[in-house]
Short mmCIF file of C-alpha atoms in Angstrom, two decimals:
data_model
loop_
_atom_site.label_atom_id
_atom_site.label_comp_id
_atom_site.label_asym_id
_atom_site.label_seq_id
_atom_site.Cartn_x
_atom_site.Cartn_y
_atom_site.Cartn_z
CA MET A 1 27.21 25.53 -18.72
CA ALA A 2 25.03 28.05 -21.24
CA ASP A 3 26.16 31.46 -21.86
CA GLY A 4 24.27 34.52 -21.43
CA ALA A 5 22.34 33.86 -24.67
CA GLU A 6 21.51 30.39 -24.28
CA ARG A 7 19.87 31.05 -20.45
CA SER A 8 17.78 33.97 -21.96
CA GLU A 9 16.52 31.50 -24.65
CA ILE A 10 15.68 29.00 -22.38
CA LEU A 11 13.90 30.97 -20.06
CA GLN A 12 12.06 32.42 -23.05
CA TRP A 13 10.96 29.32 -23.79
CA ILE A 14 10.01 28.67 -20.26
CA VAL A 15 8.23 31.97 -19.86
CA ARG A 16 6.22 31.09 -23.11
CA THR A 17 5.08 27.88 -22.03
CA LEU A 18 4.05 28.60 -18.58
CA SER A 19 2.30 31.52 -20.63
CA ASP A 20 0.48 28.65 -22.88
CA GLN A 21 -0.34 26.30 -19.77
CA LEU A 22 -2.01 29.14 -17.77
CA SER A 23 -3.60 30.54 -20.89
CA GLN A 24 -5.31 26.64 -21.23
CA VAL A 25 -5.79 26.35 -17.67
CA PHE A 26 -8.07 28.93 -17.11
CA ASP A 27 -10.00 28.46 -20.40
CA THR A 28 -10.77 24.61 -18.67
CA MET A 29 -11.27 25.84 -15.58
CA ALA A 30 -12.75 29.72 -16.17
CA GLY A 31 -14.18 29.02 -19.60
CA GLU A 32 -12.01 31.68 -20.56
CA SER A 33 -8.62 32.24 -22.26
CA PRO A 34 -6.47 35.05 -21.22
CA LEU A 35 -4.46 36.92 -23.32
CA ILE A 36 -1.05 36.95 -21.20
CA GLU A 37 2.02 39.59 -21.01
CA ALA A 38 5.00 38.90 -20.18
CA GLU A 39 7.69 41.42 -18.56
CA SER A 40 11.08 40.46 -16.93
CA LEU A 41 12.07 41.63 -13.70
CA ALA A 42 15.25 42.27 -11.93
CA SER A 43 13.99 41.50 -9.13
CA ALA A 44 11.14 39.87 -7.07
CA PRO A 45 9.13 42.97 -6.16
CA VAL A 46 8.02 44.04 -2.59
CA LEU A 47 4.50 43.85 -2.38
CA SER A 48 3.14 44.76 1.40
CA ASP A 49 -0.43 42.49 0.76
CA SER A 50 1.75 39.34 -1.48
CA LEU A 51 1.64 35.60 -1.02
CA VAL A 52 4.75 33.91 -1.94
CA TRP A 53 4.56 29.92 -2.75
CA GLU A 54 6.84 27.52 -3.73
CA VAL A 55 6.72 25.18 -6.26
CA PRO A 56 9.18 22.25 -6.07
CA VAL A 57 10.33 21.00 -9.52
CA SER A 58 12.26 17.55 -10.09
CA LEU A 59 14.80 18.75 -12.12
CA VAL A 60 17.09 20.29 -9.30
CA PRO A 61 16.90 19.17 -5.70
CA PHE A 62 15.78 22.18 -3.31
CA ALA A 63 15.57 24.83 -6.29
CA PRO A 64 12.18 25.55 -6.30
CA VAL A 65 10.46 27.68 -8.89
CA TRP A 66 8.55 31.23 -6.69
CA LEU A 67 4.95 32.36 -7.35
CA GLN A 68 4.25 35.38 -6.03
CA ALA A 69 0.58 36.94 -6.01
CA SER A 70 -1.00 40.04 -4.45
CA ARG A 71 -4.52 39.73 -2.49
CA ASP A 72 -6.25 41.56 -5.44
CA SER A 73 -4.37 38.97 -8.18
CA TRP A 74 -5.06 35.55 -6.14
CA TYR A 75 -8.21 37.04 -5.24
CA SER A 76 -9.83 37.80 -8.79
CA LEU A 77 -8.12 34.76 -10.63
CA GLY A 78 -9.62 32.45 -7.98
CA ASN A 79 -13.10 33.88 -7.52
CA ARG A 80 -13.19 34.01 -11.51
CA VAL A 81 -12.97 30.52 -11.53
CA LEU A 82 -15.23 29.80 -8.72
CA ALA A 83 -17.81 32.20 -10.25
CA ALA A 84 -17.80 29.91 -13.64
CA ALA A 85 -18.50 27.22 -12.02
CA GLY A 86 -21.36 29.44 -10.29
CA LEU A 87 -19.66 29.36 -6.83
CA ASP A 88 -20.00 33.31 -6.33
CA GLY A 89 -19.59 34.49 -2.64
CA SER A 90 -17.19 32.06 -1.54
CA ASP A 91 -14.77 32.48 1.53
CA ASP A 92 -10.95 33.52 0.95
CA GLN A 93 -9.71 30.61 1.83
CA THR A 94 -11.83 28.36 -0.59
CA ILE A 95 -10.28 31.74 -3.16
CA GLN A 96 -6.86 31.25 -2.26
CA ASP A 97 -7.12 27.39 -2.69
CA THR A 98 -8.83 27.62 -5.94
CA PHE A 99 -5.96 29.87 -7.31
CA LYS A 100 -3.49 27.66 -5.87
CA GLU A 101 -5.06 24.81 -7.68
CA ALA A 102 -4.92 26.55 -11.06
CA MET A 103 -1.14 27.59 -10.89
CA ASP A 104 -0.26 23.87 -9.49
CA GLN A 105 -2.04 22.70 -12.77
CA ALA A 106 -0.55 24.91 -15.28
CA PHE A 107 3.16 23.61 -13.75
CA ALA A 108 2.01 20.33 -14.22
CA GLY A 109 1.64 21.41 -17.64
CA LEU A 110 4.93 23.35 -17.74
CA THR A 111 6.74 20.27 -16.27
CA ARG A 112 5.29 17.69 -18.96
CA GLU A 113 6.81 19.87 -21.60
CA MET A 114 10.12 19.99 -19.93
CA THR A 115 10.29 16.29 -19.60
CA ASN A 116 10.08 16.78 -23.56
CA LYS A 117 12.45 19.29 -23.65
CA ALA A 118 15.16 18.18 -20.98
CA GLY A 119 14.89 13.89 -22.20
CA ARG A 120 14.28 13.17 -18.59
CA GLU A 121 10.83 12.70 -16.51
CA VAL A 122 10.53 16.13 -14.97
CA THR A 123 7.77 16.43 -12.22
CA ALA A 124 6.19 19.59 -10.17
CA THR A 125 4.35 18.88 -6.58
CA SER A 126 2.17 20.86 -4.82
CA SER A 127 2.73 24.66 -4.36
CA LYS A 128 3.25 25.71 -0.84
CA LEU A 129 3.13 29.02 0.89
CA THR A 130 6.33 30.33 2.48
CA ILE A 131 7.84 32.92 4.09
CA SER A 132 11.65 32.32 3.42
CA SER A 133 13.07 34.84 1.07
CA PRO A 134 13.55 34.13 -2.68
CA PRO A 135 17.09 33.02 -3.47
CA VAL A 136 19.52 35.22 -5.12
CA ARG A 137 20.00 33.41 -8.32
CA ALA A 138 16.55 33.58 -10.08
CA ALA A 139 15.41 35.04 -12.89
CA TRP A 140 12.39 36.94 -12.56
CA SER A 141 9.43 37.85 -14.83
CA ARG A 142 5.80 39.39 -14.60
CA LEU A 143 2.72 37.31 -16.07
CA GLU A 144 -0.43 39.42 -16.24
CA LEU A 145 -3.63 38.15 -17.04
CA ILE A 146 -5.57 39.84 -19.47
CA PHE A 147 -9.09 39.04 -19.57
CA GLY A 148 -12.27 39.66 -22.28
CA ASP A 149 -14.01 42.06 -19.65
CA ASN A 150 -10.61 44.05 -19.76
CA LYS A 151 -9.96 42.80 -16.09
CA SER A 152 -6.17 41.91 -15.16
CA ALA A 153 -4.16 40.15 -13.12
CA PRO A 154 -0.62 40.06 -12.37
CA VAL A 155 1.17 37.43 -11.36
CA ILE A 156 5.65 36.87 -10.50
CA PHE A 157 7.02 34.30 -10.82
CA GLY A 158 10.94 33.52 -10.07
CA PHE A 159 13.12 30.71 -11.76
CA ASN A 160 15.58 29.79 -10.19
CA GLU A 161 18.96 30.09 -12.51
CA GLU A 162 20.40 26.57 -11.57
CA MET A 163 17.10 24.62 -12.72
CA ILE A 164 17.86 26.84 -15.92
CA GLU A 165 21.33 25.86 -16.55
CA LYS A 166 19.98 22.11 -15.94
CA LEU A 167 17.84 22.76 -18.23
CA GLY A 168 19.93 24.00 -20.71
CA GLU A 169 22.54 21.33 -20.52
CA LYS A 170 19.92 18.67 -21.16
CA SER A 171 17.67 20.43 -23.75
CA THR A 172 17.14 18.65 -27.01
CA PRO A 173 16.32 20.86 -30.46
CA VAL A 174 12.58 21.37 -31.27
CA ILE A 175 11.28 19.72 -34.31
CA PRO A 176 8.72 22.30 -35.69
CA VAL A 177 5.39 20.81 -36.41
CA GLN A 178 4.79 20.33 -40.38
CA PRO A 179 1.48 21.78 -41.38
CA LYS A 180 -0.88 19.16 -42.37
CA ALA A 181 -1.38 18.13 -46.50
CA ASN A 182 -5.01 18.03 -46.49
CA ALA A 183 -5.53 22.61 -45.85
CA ALA A 184 -9.63 21.88 -46.28
CA VAL A 185 -9.29 19.00 -43.02
CA ALA A 186 -7.16 21.11 -41.25
CA ALA A 187 -9.80 24.34 -41.61
CA SER A 188 -12.67 22.38 -40.89
CA ALA A 189 -11.10 21.84 -37.55
CA GLY A 190 -11.72 25.03 -36.31
CA PRO A 191 -9.08 27.79 -35.68
CA ARG A 192 -6.34 26.85 -32.99
CA ILE A 193 -4.08 28.36 -30.95
CA ALA A 194 -0.56 29.01 -32.57
CA SER A 195 2.17 27.22 -30.48
CA SER A 196 5.83 26.77 -31.21
CA GLN A 197 6.46 23.55 -28.98
CA PRO A 198 5.36 20.33 -30.09
CA GLU A 199 2.85 17.94 -28.62
CA SER A 200 4.01 16.16 -25.48
CA ARG A 201 5.57 12.88 -26.21
CA THR A 202 4.63 11.71 -22.49
CA LEU A 203 0.70 11.18 -23.35
CA ASP A 204 1.65 7.25 -23.80
CA LEU A 205 3.28 7.26 -20.46
CA LEU A 206 0.16 8.81 -18.73
CA LEU A 207 -2.28 6.56 -20.25
CA ASP A 208 -1.02 3.38 -18.24
CA VAL A 209 -1.34 5.90 -15.02
CA GLU A 210 -3.49 3.91 -12.46
CA LEU A 211 -6.32 6.26 -11.09
CA PRO A 212 -8.49 5.56 -8.10
CA ILE A 213 -12.21 5.66 -8.31
CA SER A 214 -14.60 5.50 -5.62
CA VAL A 215 -18.65 5.41 -5.14
CA SER A 216 -20.20 7.52 -2.99
CA PHE A 217 -23.64 6.93 -1.98
CA GLY A 218 -24.00 10.14 0.30
CA ARG A 219 -23.08 12.14 2.92
CA ALA A 220 -24.35 13.27 6.45
CA HIS A 221 -23.45 15.36 8.74
CA LEU A 222 -23.87 14.71 12.29
CA PRO A 223 -22.94 16.54 15.56
CA LEU A 224 -20.03 15.30 17.80
CA LYS A 225 -22.12 14.13 20.43
CA GLU A 226 -23.97 11.99 17.94
CA VAL A 227 -20.97 10.20 16.45
CA MET A 228 -19.77 9.13 19.92
CA LYS A 229 -23.09 7.49 20.26
CA LEU A 230 -22.45 5.35 17.45
CA THR A 231 -22.55 1.37 18.25
CA THR A 232 -22.75 -1.67 15.83
CA GLY A 233 -25.91 -1.76 15.14
CA SER A 234 -26.12 2.02 14.65
CA ILE A 235 -28.00 3.56 11.25
CA VAL A 236 -26.71 6.29 9.64
CA GLU A 237 -28.80 8.50 7.56
CA LEU A 238 -27.55 9.52 4.05
CA ASN A 239 -28.76 12.73 2.35
CA ARG A 240 -29.70 10.64 -0.70
CA THR A 241 -32.98 8.53 -1.28
CA ILE A 242 -32.71 5.20 -2.87
CA SER A 243 -33.91 6.14 -6.09
CA GLU A 244 -30.91 9.23 -6.72
CA PRO A 245 -27.87 7.83 -8.34
CA VAL A 246 -24.60 7.37 -6.83
CA ASP A 247 -21.30 9.63 -7.39
CA ILE A 248 -18.17 8.22 -8.88
CA ILE A 249 -15.75 9.72 -8.07
CA VAL A 250 -11.83 10.18 -9.60
CA ASN A 251 -9.15 11.58 -7.39
CA ASN A 252 -11.67 13.81 -5.24
CA CYS A 253 -13.66 15.00 -8.16
CA VAL A 254 -16.89 13.57 -8.89
CA ILE A 255 -16.95 13.02 -12.81
CA ALA A 256 -19.99 11.05 -13.50
CA ARG A 257 -23.43 9.44 -11.72
CA GLY A 258 -25.12 6.07 -12.06
CA GLU A 259 -27.00 3.55 -10.87
CA VAL A 260 -25.73 0.30 -8.93
CA VAL A 261 -25.83 -3.05 -10.61
CA VAL A 262 -24.61 -6.12 -9.68
CA VAL A 263 -22.12 -8.12 -11.66
CA GLU A 264 -21.19 -11.38 -11.30
CA GLY A 265 -21.56 -11.66 -7.32
CA ASN A 266 -19.79 -7.64 -7.45
CA PHE A 267 -21.16 -4.94 -7.06
CA GLY A 268 -21.09 -2.09 -10.22
CA VAL A 269 -22.09 1.01 -11.44
CA ARG A 270 -23.52 1.85 -14.75
CA ILE A 271 -23.10 5.06 -15.62
CA GLN A 272 -25.93 7.32 -16.57
CA GLU A 273 -24.75 10.94 -17.08
CA VAL A 274 -21.00 12.50 -17.60
CA ILE A 275 -21.22 15.90 -15.62
CA SER A 276 -19.69 18.92 -16.76
CA ARG A 277 -16.69 20.94 -16.12
CA GLN A 278 -18.23 23.59 -14.25
CA GLU A 279 -20.24 21.26 -11.87
CA ARG A 280 -17.30 19.00 -11.41
CA LEU A 281 -16.06 22.09 -9.53
CA ARG A 282 -18.73 22.38 -7.35
CA THR A 283 -18.70 18.20 -6.49
CA LEU A 284 -14.66 18.86 -5.46
CA TYR A 285 -14.78 16.22 -2.50
#
């Protein structure tokens, strides 16, 4: 069992790693990497307008990480991502879902680093809203995301003590990254964010993961009464002309567009355009 000093060190590692992941996520999704200030809390603050999510982490069954954010925080962070994609004026549910997606991506990155540290696979499933009371044995931290326009948004995280203990039992020494011998080559690569963590060794495993790819020829919206009239031989007109490229979709996100071709008697798609990350957000299926 880890002593107090070891638990404190592990918690600091978790908070630092999660901060790095949040910075990377918002750099990718919103085009800006926020400064993140962390503060330890004795307990979870009671905020009348806050929402609480559970994030199941596989390291310890039934011991999720807790995520708490006021309306101002989740609205500000979710809306920042959508605004970067040109989707101003979104409804509250869309903004909340976008905030949740950003947090889920950060937790996915955190568990990848936990896998490296614990020496066993650690995963996090999608966060879910809850009305349950947070656990008594939890270490709470307040992470404030501060952006270049001086706007900030605090988010509260509660890390279950059992998870911290488990991570301490399995933790392995962190091998420092050695600087490259050729300083000129390193300098030419441009500035990089300093990190005390080595690159995740799970990347090679992820490269073999199979992802579903589908092709969309278009969409149509019909009243229910028209849908009920559909029979064999009915024609549904799509919102795309025959000359327009089709969408190539991976995990419900359009990543490219192309033209339909025939390859040895099978349909195929020749990629004509790989779309930007901002446009991917606008084309989520």
